[in-house]
């Protein structure tokens, strides 16, 4: 069983809007359990959001759970991570805010005790995400599931070693990327499209421009929005409904769509068109998934952070890059925090949840949090025991950047954005092996559960 729905979540502000933002919901359910009292435990909710991220993702999941009756551990949020898709800045024009919701939104009921923790805009946003999920759940109907893949590359690995020995943003043609798009097609029994989910691994940072005090002066979905619009046009020649078209971000933590930060809407449009053509190609060669009960498996890894010595921190605080406003990611805040930890001899640990689901004996969804480097997606693809493995990153956005051993072994402040100590709290180089072992464990044990 499957249902899908969407809502526009573009905030009404004084900012320039070059494209609407969406919350899209896909709900899957075990057909054999739909009429039983245990039906709720057999649902799966996937939400794709045109947002950079969300600090209150737990509240969103609880609200969806209250709205739909589906347990929170079956609700997954995926963020496109468009750098032009943040919350409203300045005055939010609530009286001018359009709504595409079709059901009433009882904010206090769905938000519960969290209602007073959120500003007006955030309550509105959470309500409209939950309403899309509820509408999708209410419209589930008998369906078939299909999976496919096609080549796609709209960007490059962004980590480039500069002449000064530091990693900075750039174009690294020899660096790792995930050169494909995965597509999951959901069709009603009569062949009508219910939803199409297509994924790719690349930061949506082409329009990425007009930063003012760390905030964009424009709002929009970057290449994922253009890709959805183009795919809609490519499918419009077919004599059936397009259904809900959903972009899902994969492990693009170290990949940028090209050209980065150009502010070039034509280039963004071209990247979206390229990705849409790839998704259309995959849709033309899908494999139907043999339906079985949805199964789920998860493990939470405890990853140690690399805490520098007191002398290292004090030396870094003298580095000119931390005091140069023209340098990327300048500032001493995180170094001062690490110095405090080093002086107190404390160790920090990052919880990294790895989750996987099967919706057929050979289709696995591997769901990873935060900004995972693409090497982890490539590894999962290489070792997976499933015929089809769709890997998504940015799930619930509960962690930041997660790099590899070679990234964390770079000395001092040379590691670059998200890895160097002045931009993040680096993990210990040993975490790569731990994460790979965790991915292999989850996939292997889930495969055994499907025998």
Short mmCIF file of C-alpha atoms in Angstrom, two decimals:
data_model
loop_
_atom_site.label_atom_id
_atom_site.label_comp_id
_atom_site.label_asym_id
_atom_site.label_seq_id
_atom_site.Cartn_x
_atom_site.Cartn_y
_atom_site.Cartn_z
CA UNK A 1 0.00 0.00 0.00
CA UNK A 2 1.23 3.50 -0.75
CA UNK A 3 0.16 7.13 -0.61
CA UNK A 4 1.88 10.45 -1.18
CA UNK A 5 1.20 14.15 -0.72
CA UNK A 6 3.01 17.48 -0.72
CA UNK A 7 2.75 20.99 0.72
CA UNK A 8 4.44 24.22 -0.23
CA UNK A 9 6.55 25.46 2.72
CA UNK A 10 7.94 28.67 1.22
CA UNK A 11 7.83 31.27 4.00
CA UNK A 12 6.20 34.58 3.20
CA UNK A 13 8.93 37.15 3.82
CA UNK A 14 10.45 40.19 2.20
CA UNK A 15 13.20 38.03 0.70
CA UNK A 16 13.41 37.28 -3.01
CA UNK A 17 11.99 33.82 -3.80
CA UNK A 18 13.26 32.17 -6.99
CA UNK A 19 11.48 28.84 -6.43
CA UNK A 20 8.99 27.34 -4.03
CA UNK A 21 10.11 25.02 -1.24
CA UNK A 22 8.21 21.79 -0.61
CA UNK A 23 7.58 19.15 2.01
CA UNK A 24 6.77 15.87 0.31
CA UNK A 25 5.59 12.70 2.02
CA UNK A 26 5.61 9.07 0.90
CA UNK A 27 3.87 6.49 3.07
CA UNK A 28 4.30 2.77 2.50
CA UNK A 29 2.42 0.03 4.35
CA UNK A 30 2.35 -3.74 4.41
CA UNK A 31 -0.74 -4.70 2.46
CA UNK A 32 -1.22 -7.88 4.50
CA UNK A 33 -1.41 -5.90 7.74
CA UNK A 34 -3.52 -2.96 6.64
CA UNK A 35 -6.73 -4.17 8.25
CA UNK A 36 -5.28 -5.42 11.53
CA UNK A 37 -4.76 -3.70 14.85
CA UNK A 38 -1.00 -3.89 14.26
CA UNK A 39 -1.22 -1.89 11.05
CA UNK A 40 0.55 1.15 12.49
CA UNK A 41 3.71 -0.86 13.17
CA UNK A 42 3.91 -1.78 9.50
CA UNK A 43 3.98 1.74 8.09
CA UNK A 44 6.99 3.61 6.75
CA UNK A 45 7.05 7.39 6.28
CA UNK A 46 9.69 9.14 4.17
CA UNK A 47 9.63 12.95 4.14
CA UNK A 48 11.71 14.96 1.67
CA UNK A 49 12.20 18.59 2.64
CA UNK A 50 13.53 21.55 0.70
CA UNK A 51 15.45 22.76 3.73
CA UNK A 52 19.09 23.07 4.68
CA UNK A 53 18.35 21.19 7.90
CA UNK A 54 16.33 21.47 11.08
CA UNK A 55 17.51 21.69 14.69
CA UNK A 56 14.13 20.50 16.01
CA UNK A 57 13.77 17.40 13.83
CA UNK A 58 12.67 15.41 16.88
CA UNK A 59 9.68 17.71 17.32
CA UNK A 60 8.80 17.27 13.64
CA UNK A 61 8.84 13.48 13.94
CA UNK A 62 6.72 13.55 17.10
CA UNK A 63 4.18 15.82 15.38
CA UNK A 64 3.98 13.48 12.39
CA UNK A 65 3.53 10.57 14.79
CA UNK A 66 0.65 12.30 16.55
CA UNK A 67 -0.95 13.29 13.23
CA UNK A 68 -0.73 9.83 11.66
CA UNK A 69 -0.53 7.38 14.56
CA UNK A 70 2.66 5.96 13.03
CA UNK A 71 5.56 5.27 15.44
CA UNK A 72 8.40 7.78 15.32
CA UNK A 73 11.01 5.12 14.57
CA UNK A 74 9.25 4.56 11.23
CA UNK A 75 9.38 8.26 10.30
CA UNK A 76 12.41 9.58 8.41
CA UNK A 77 13.19 13.14 7.35
CA UNK A 78 15.55 13.77 4.44
CA UNK A 79 16.80 17.29 3.77
CA UNK A 80 17.79 18.46 0.31
CA UNK A 81 20.28 20.76 2.09
CA UNK A 82 19.74 23.68 -0.27
CA UNK A 83 21.78 26.56 1.11
CA UNK A 84 19.02 28.93 0.02
CA UNK A 85 16.35 27.09 1.98
CA UNK A 86 16.57 28.34 5.53
CA UNK A 87 13.88 29.65 7.82
CA UNK A 88 12.52 33.16 7.30
CA UNK A 89 14.70 36.09 8.20
CA UNK A 90 13.23 39.16 9.82
CA UNK A 91 9.49 39.68 9.72
CA UNK A 92 7.43 36.65 8.75
CA UNK A 93 4.22 37.73 7.05
CA UNK A 94 1.85 35.24 8.63
CA UNK A 95 -1.18 37.03 7.27
CA UNK A 96 0.17 36.57 3.72
CA UNK A 97 1.35 32.99 4.14
CA UNK A 98 -0.35 30.71 1.60
CA UNK A 99 -1.31 27.20 2.62
CA UNK A 100 -1.70 24.16 0.42
CA UNK A 101 -2.93 21.97 3.28
CA UNK A 102 -6.24 20.22 2.64
CA UNK A 103 -6.88 19.05 6.21
CA UNK A 104 -7.23 21.02 9.42
CA UNK A 105 -3.98 21.40 11.36
CA UNK A 106 -4.58 21.19 15.12
CA UNK A 107 -1.21 22.67 16.10
CA UNK A 108 -1.60 22.19 19.85
CA UNK A 109 -2.68 18.58 19.45
CA UNK A 110 0.10 17.62 17.04
CA UNK A 111 2.83 19.61 18.79
CA UNK A 112 1.79 18.72 22.34
CA UNK A 113 4.14 20.06 25.00
CA UNK A 114 6.47 21.38 22.28
CA UNK A 115 4.02 23.98 21.02
CA UNK A 116 5.47 26.75 23.21
CA UNK A 117 9.06 25.89 22.29
CA UNK A 118 8.62 27.00 18.69
CA UNK A 119 8.18 30.40 17.08
CA UNK A 120 5.09 31.08 14.99
CA UNK A 121 6.81 30.21 11.70
CA UNK A 122 8.24 26.97 13.05
CA UNK A 123 4.82 25.87 14.32
CA UNK A 124 3.36 26.61 10.89
CA UNK A 125 6.14 24.66 9.19
CA UNK A 126 5.87 21.60 11.44
CA UNK A 127 2.11 21.58 11.04
CA UNK A 128 2.31 21.60 7.26
CA UNK A 129 4.91 18.84 7.17
CA UNK A 130 2.71 16.71 9.43
CA UNK A 131 -0.40 17.50 7.38
CA UNK A 132 1.30 16.25 4.20
CA UNK A 133 2.24 13.04 6.01
CA UNK A 134 -1.29 12.55 7.32
CA UNK A 135 -2.82 13.15 3.90
CA UNK A 136 -0.42 10.63 2.38
CA UNK A 137 -1.33 8.07 5.05
CA UNK A 138 -5.06 8.62 4.49
CA UNK A 139 -4.73 7.98 0.76
CA UNK A 140 -2.75 4.70 0.79
CA UNK A 141 -3.98 2.24 -1.82
CA UNK A 142 -2.75 -1.00 -3.38
CA UNK A 143 0.52 -0.33 -5.17
CA UNK A 144 3.60 -1.81 -6.77
CA UNK A 145 7.16 -0.76 -6.03
CA UNK A 146 9.91 -0.43 -8.63
CA UNK A 147 13.61 0.42 -8.45
CA UNK A 148 16.22 1.58 -10.95
CA UNK A 149 19.47 3.45 -11.42
CA UNK A 150 21.05 5.59 -14.13
CA UNK A 151 24.38 7.41 -14.49
CA UNK A 152 24.36 11.00 -13.19
CA UNK A 153 26.97 13.54 -12.18
CA UNK A 154 26.24 17.24 -11.73
CA UNK A 155 29.19 18.13 -9.51
CA UNK A 156 32.65 17.31 -8.25
CA UNK A 157 34.42 16.36 -5.08
CA UNK A 158 34.98 19.71 -3.41
CA UNK A 159 38.07 19.01 -1.29
CA UNK A 160 41.19 20.46 -2.95
CA UNK A 161 44.64 20.89 -1.42
CA UNK A 162 45.81 24.46 -1.97
CA UNK A 163 49.37 25.74 -2.31
CA UNK A 164 49.41 26.75 1.34
CA UNK A 165 48.83 23.13 2.35
CA UNK A 166 45.20 23.61 3.41
CA UNK A 167 42.11 21.91 2.06
CA UNK A 168 39.59 24.39 0.68
CA UNK A 169 36.51 24.30 -1.55
CA UNK A 170 37.32 23.75 -5.19
CA UNK A 171 36.91 21.33 -8.07
CA UNK A 172 38.74 18.03 -7.60
CA UNK A 173 38.09 15.98 -10.76
CA UNK A 174 39.99 13.01 -9.32
CA UNK A 175 38.11 13.01 -6.02
CA UNK A 176 35.37 10.59 -5.02
CA UNK A 177 31.77 11.14 -6.17
CA UNK A 178 28.67 8.94 -6.43
CA UNK A 179 28.03 8.99 -10.21
CA UNK A 180 24.43 7.85 -10.35
CA UNK A 181 20.86 8.56 -9.38
CA UNK A 182 18.74 5.92 -7.66
CA UNK A 183 15.02 5.94 -8.41
CA UNK A 184 12.17 4.30 -6.53
CA UNK A 185 8.91 4.33 -8.43
CA UNK A 186 5.58 3.76 -6.71
CA UNK A 187 2.59 2.94 -8.88
CA UNK A 188 -1.04 2.15 -8.22
CA UNK A 189 -2.31 -1.23 -9.40
CA UNK A 190 -3.75 0.45 -12.51
CA UNK A 191 -0.31 1.82 -13.39
CA UNK A 192 -0.90 5.39 -12.27
CA UNK A 193 2.11 6.98 -10.60
CA UNK A 194 1.72 7.62 -6.89
CA UNK A 195 5.25 8.87 -6.29
CA UNK A 196 8.76 8.89 -7.68
CA UNK A 197 11.71 9.31 -5.35
CA UNK A 198 15.08 10.02 -6.97
CA UNK A 199 18.33 10.65 -5.14
CA UNK A 200 21.76 12.09 -5.81
CA UNK A 201 24.80 13.03 -3.73
CA UNK A 202 25.80 16.68 -4.16
CA UNK A 203 25.55 19.87 -2.12
CA UNK A 204 22.86 22.20 -3.57
CA UNK A 205 25.10 25.28 -3.61
CA UNK A 206 24.97 26.58 -7.18
CA UNK A 207 22.73 29.56 -6.44
CA UNK A 208 24.52 29.92 -3.07
CA UNK A 209 25.01 33.69 -3.18
CA UNK A 210 24.23 36.99 -1.47
CA UNK A 211 25.35 36.04 2.01
CA UNK A 212 24.65 38.86 4.44
CA UNK A 213 25.73 38.28 8.02
CA UNK A 214 25.63 34.55 7.36
CA UNK A 215 22.10 34.66 5.93
CA UNK A 216 20.96 34.47 2.32
CA UNK A 217 18.91 37.26 0.81
CA UNK A 218 17.10 34.83 -1.52
CA UNK A 219 15.06 31.69 -0.97
CA UNK A 220 14.82 28.68 -3.22
CA UNK A 221 15.48 24.95 -3.67
CA UNK A 222 18.67 25.14 -5.82
CA UNK A 223 19.18 22.28 -8.32
CA UNK A 224 16.81 19.79 -6.58
CA UNK A 225 13.87 22.13 -7.26
CA UNK A 226 14.87 22.59 -10.89
CA UNK A 227 15.31 18.81 -11.22
CA UNK A 228 11.78 18.13 -9.93
CA UNK A 229 10.31 20.74 -12.30
CA UNK A 230 12.17 19.33 -15.29
CA UNK A 231 11.23 15.75 -14.45
CA UNK A 232 7.62 16.85 -14.19
CA UNK A 233 7.88 18.33 -17.70
CA UNK A 234 9.61 15.25 -19.09
CA UNK A 235 6.83 13.03 -17.73
CA UNK A 236 4.00 15.33 -18.79
CA UNK A 237 3.89 13.78 -22.27
CA UNK A 238 2.68 10.52 -20.77
CA UNK A 239 -1.05 10.02 -20.43
CA UNK A 240 -1.11 9.68 -16.66
CA UNK A 241 -0.60 11.68 -13.51
CA UNK A 242 2.99 12.47 -12.50
CA UNK A 243 2.20 11.72 -8.88
CA UNK A 244 4.44 13.25 -6.23
CA UNK A 245 8.05 13.76 -7.39
CA UNK A 246 10.54 13.71 -4.53
CA UNK A 247 14.24 14.53 -4.49
CA UNK A 248 16.28 12.84 -1.75
CA UNK A 249 19.81 13.88 -0.82
CA UNK A 250 22.40 11.10 -0.59
CA UNK A 251 25.91 11.21 0.92
CA UNK A 252 27.11 14.50 -0.54
CA UNK A 253 29.10 15.83 2.41
CA UNK A 254 32.23 16.31 0.30
CA UNK A 255 30.62 16.88 -3.12
CA UNK A 256 29.44 20.21 -4.54
CA UNK A 257 27.08 20.68 -7.45
CA UNK A 258 28.84 22.66 -10.19
CA UNK A 259 29.46 25.58 -10.46
CA UNK A 260 29.57 26.32 -6.74
CA UNK A 261 28.39 29.70 -5.43
CA UNK A 262 28.00 31.14 -8.91
CA UNK A 263 24.58 32.62 -8.32
CA UNK A 264 23.89 31.46 -11.87
CA UNK A 265 20.29 30.33 -12.18
CA UNK A 266 20.86 29.15 -15.75
CA UNK A 267 23.65 26.85 -14.53
CA UNK A 268 21.41 25.62 -11.71
CA UNK A 269 18.64 24.98 -14.22
CA UNK A 270 21.06 23.03 -16.43
CA UNK A 271 22.20 20.86 -13.50
CA UNK A 272 18.58 20.16 -12.62
CA UNK A 273 17.80 19.25 -16.23
CA UNK A 274 20.75 16.86 -16.37
CA UNK A 275 19.63 15.12 -13.18
CA UNK A 276 16.02 14.97 -14.41
CA UNK A 277 17.10 13.30 -17.66
CA UNK A 278 19.01 10.71 -15.62
CA UNK A 279 15.98 10.06 -13.41
CA UNK A 280 13.77 9.74 -16.50
CA UNK A 281 16.24 7.25 -17.97
CA UNK A 282 16.08 5.18 -14.78
CA UNK A 283 12.27 5.31 -14.83
CA UNK A 284 12.31 3.76 -18.29
CA UNK A 285 14.13 0.66 -17.03
CA UNK A 286 12.72 -0.12 -13.59
CA UNK A 287 12.58 -3.51 -11.90
CA UNK A 288 9.47 -4.40 -9.93
CA UNK A 289 10.14 -5.30 -6.31
CA UNK A 290 8.60 -8.48 -4.96
CA UNK A 291 6.55 -7.29 -1.95
CA UNK A 292 7.35 -8.61 1.51
CA UNK A 293 6.69 -7.21 5.00
CA UNK A 294 8.70 -4.10 5.79
CA UNK A 295 11.64 -4.96 8.02
CA UNK A 296 13.90 -2.61 9.91
CA UNK A 297 17.27 -2.87 11.61
CA UNK A 298 19.48 -0.27 13.28
CA UNK A 299 22.60 0.24 15.31
CA UNK A 300 23.93 3.38 17.02
CA UNK A 301 27.70 3.71 16.95
CA UNK A 302 29.69 5.53 19.62
CA UNK A 303 32.38 7.45 17.76
CA UNK A 304 35.21 9.13 19.71
CA UNK A 305 36.13 12.68 18.81
CA UNK A 306 39.78 13.60 18.45
CA UNK A 307 40.53 15.95 21.33
CA UNK A 308 43.78 17.88 20.71
CA UNK A 309 46.34 18.60 23.40
CA UNK A 310 46.42 21.85 25.34
CA UNK A 311 49.58 22.93 23.54
CA UNK A 312 48.04 22.21 20.12
CA UNK A 313 44.98 24.33 20.93
CA UNK A 314 47.06 27.23 22.20
CA UNK A 315 49.25 27.13 19.10
CA UNK A 316 46.19 27.03 16.81
CA UNK A 317 44.71 30.07 18.52
CA UNK A 318 47.69 32.03 17.19
CA UNK A 319 47.09 30.91 13.60
CA UNK A 320 46.41 33.99 11.40
CA UNK A 321 43.59 32.19 9.55
CA UNK A 322 41.43 32.30 12.67
CA UNK A 323 41.74 36.08 12.84
CA UNK A 324 41.29 36.93 9.14
CA UNK A 325 37.67 37.87 8.36
CA UNK A 326 38.33 37.30 4.65
CA UNK A 327 39.37 33.69 5.23
CA UNK A 328 36.73 30.94 5.08
CA UNK A 329 35.50 29.68 8.44
CA UNK A 330 37.58 32.07 10.51
CA UNK A 331 36.97 32.39 14.26
CA UNK A 332 38.31 30.83 17.44
CA UNK A 333 35.10 29.61 19.12
CA UNK A 334 35.48 25.90 18.53
CA UNK A 335 39.22 25.95 19.32
CA UNK A 336 38.45 27.59 22.66
CA UNK A 337 35.88 24.89 23.36
CA UNK A 338 38.36 22.15 22.48
CA UNK A 339 40.97 23.83 24.68
CA UNK A 340 38.55 23.71 27.59
CA UNK A 341 37.94 19.97 26.99
CA UNK A 342 41.67 19.32 26.73
CA UNK A 343 42.41 21.18 29.98
CA UNK A 344 39.71 19.19 31.78
CA UNK A 345 40.83 15.92 30.18
CA UNK A 346 37.35 15.15 28.87
CA UNK A 347 36.47 12.93 25.92
CA UNK A 348 33.50 13.55 23.63
CA UNK A 349 31.60 10.82 21.81
CA UNK A 350 29.33 11.23 18.79
CA UNK A 351 26.26 9.00 18.51
CA UNK A 352 25.90 7.91 14.88
CA UNK A 353 22.66 6.02 14.12
CA UNK A 354 22.77 3.68 11.12
CA UNK A 355 19.35 2.50 10.01
CA UNK A 356 18.24 0.21 7.23
CA UNK A 357 14.91 -1.02 5.94
CA UNK A 358 13.75 -3.53 3.38
CA UNK A 359 10.50 -3.21 1.49
CA UNK A 360 11.21 -6.31 -0.55
CA UNK A 361 13.70 -9.16 -0.30
CA UNK A 362 16.21 -7.43 -2.60
CA UNK A 363 15.59 -3.71 -2.00
CA UNK A 364 17.29 -2.04 0.94
CA UNK A 365 17.19 1.58 2.06
CA UNK A 366 20.29 2.47 4.07
CA UNK A 367 19.65 5.67 6.00
CA UNK A 368 22.58 7.67 7.35
CA UNK A 369 22.48 10.90 9.36
CA UNK A 370 24.05 14.23 8.60
CA UNK A 371 26.68 15.13 6.05
CA UNK A 372 28.34 11.80 5.36
CA UNK A 373 31.25 11.85 2.93
CA UNK A 374 30.42 10.02 -0.29
CA UNK A 375 33.02 7.29 0.33
CA UNK A 376 30.59 5.71 2.80
CA UNK A 377 27.87 5.43 0.17
CA UNK A 378 30.35 3.90 -2.27
CA UNK A 379 31.42 1.41 0.40
CA UNK A 380 27.83 0.41 1.20
CA UNK A 381 27.15 -0.14 -2.48
CA UNK A 382 30.27 -2.30 -2.76
CA UNK A 383 29.58 -4.62 0.17
CA UNK A 384 25.78 -4.73 0.27
CA UNK A 385 24.26 -8.23 0.02
CA UNK A 386 21.11 -6.77 -1.55
CA UNK A 387 20.52 -6.54 -5.27
CA UNK A 388 19.39 -2.93 -4.89
CA UNK A 389 20.74 -0.65 -2.17
CA UNK A 390 19.55 2.96 -2.03
CA UNK A 391 21.68 5.01 0.35
CA UNK A 392 20.42 8.32 1.69
CA UNK A 393 22.24 10.82 3.88
CA UNK A 394 20.96 13.83 5.83
CA UNK A 395 18.43 11.61 7.62
CA UNK A 396 16.93 13.54 10.54
CA UNK A 397 20.10 15.67 10.34
CA UNK A 398 21.24 14.61 13.79
CA UNK A 399 24.99 14.92 13.13
CA UNK A 400 27.31 17.21 11.15
CA UNK A 401 30.14 16.24 8.82
CA UNK A 402 31.49 12.69 8.94
CA UNK A 403 34.75 12.29 7.01
CA UNK A 404 37.21 9.47 6.41
CA UNK A 405 40.50 8.43 8.00
CA UNK A 406 42.64 10.35 5.51
CA UNK A 407 40.63 13.51 6.17
CA UNK A 408 40.97 13.32 9.95
CA UNK A 409 44.68 12.60 9.73
CA UNK A 410 45.42 15.97 8.11
CA UNK A 411 47.47 17.99 10.61
CA UNK A 412 46.57 21.13 12.48
CA UNK A 413 43.97 23.34 10.83
CA UNK A 414 44.62 22.10 7.30
CA UNK A 415 41.62 19.75 6.99
CA UNK A 416 39.20 22.30 5.62
CA UNK A 417 35.52 22.96 6.15
CA UNK A 418 33.77 20.51 8.46
CA UNK A 419 36.96 18.58 9.26
CA UNK A 420 39.49 21.06 10.62
CA UNK A 421 39.19 21.74 14.39
CA UNK A 422 38.27 25.41 13.87
CA UNK A 423 35.23 24.47 11.76
CA UNK A 424 34.03 21.35 13.54
CA UNK A 425 34.96 18.86 16.24
CA UNK A 426 36.91 16.27 14.27
CA UNK A 427 36.40 12.59 14.89
CA UNK A 428 39.22 10.18 15.61
CA UNK A 429 40.71 8.69 12.40
CA UNK A 430 39.69 5.21 13.60
CA UNK A 431 35.99 6.03 13.07
CA UNK A 432 36.10 5.16 9.36
CA UNK A 433 36.70 1.50 10.13
CA UNK A 434 34.05 1.57 12.87
CA UNK A 435 31.47 3.12 10.54
CA UNK A 436 32.20 0.67 7.75
CA UNK A 437 31.91 -2.22 10.19
CA UNK A 438 28.58 -0.79 11.39
CA UNK A 439 27.24 -0.47 7.84
CA UNK A 440 28.29 -4.03 7.03
CA UNK A 441 26.76 -5.33 10.26
CA UNK A 442 23.39 -3.68 9.68
CA UNK A 443 23.15 -4.78 6.06
CA UNK A 444 24.28 -8.35 6.77
CA UNK A 445 21.93 -8.83 9.72
CA UNK A 446 19.01 -7.29 7.82
CA UNK A 447 19.66 -9.67 4.94
CA UNK A 448 19.48 -12.59 7.40
CA UNK A 449 16.16 -11.24 8.68
CA UNK A 450 14.78 -11.49 5.13
CA UNK A 451 15.60 -15.16 4.64
#
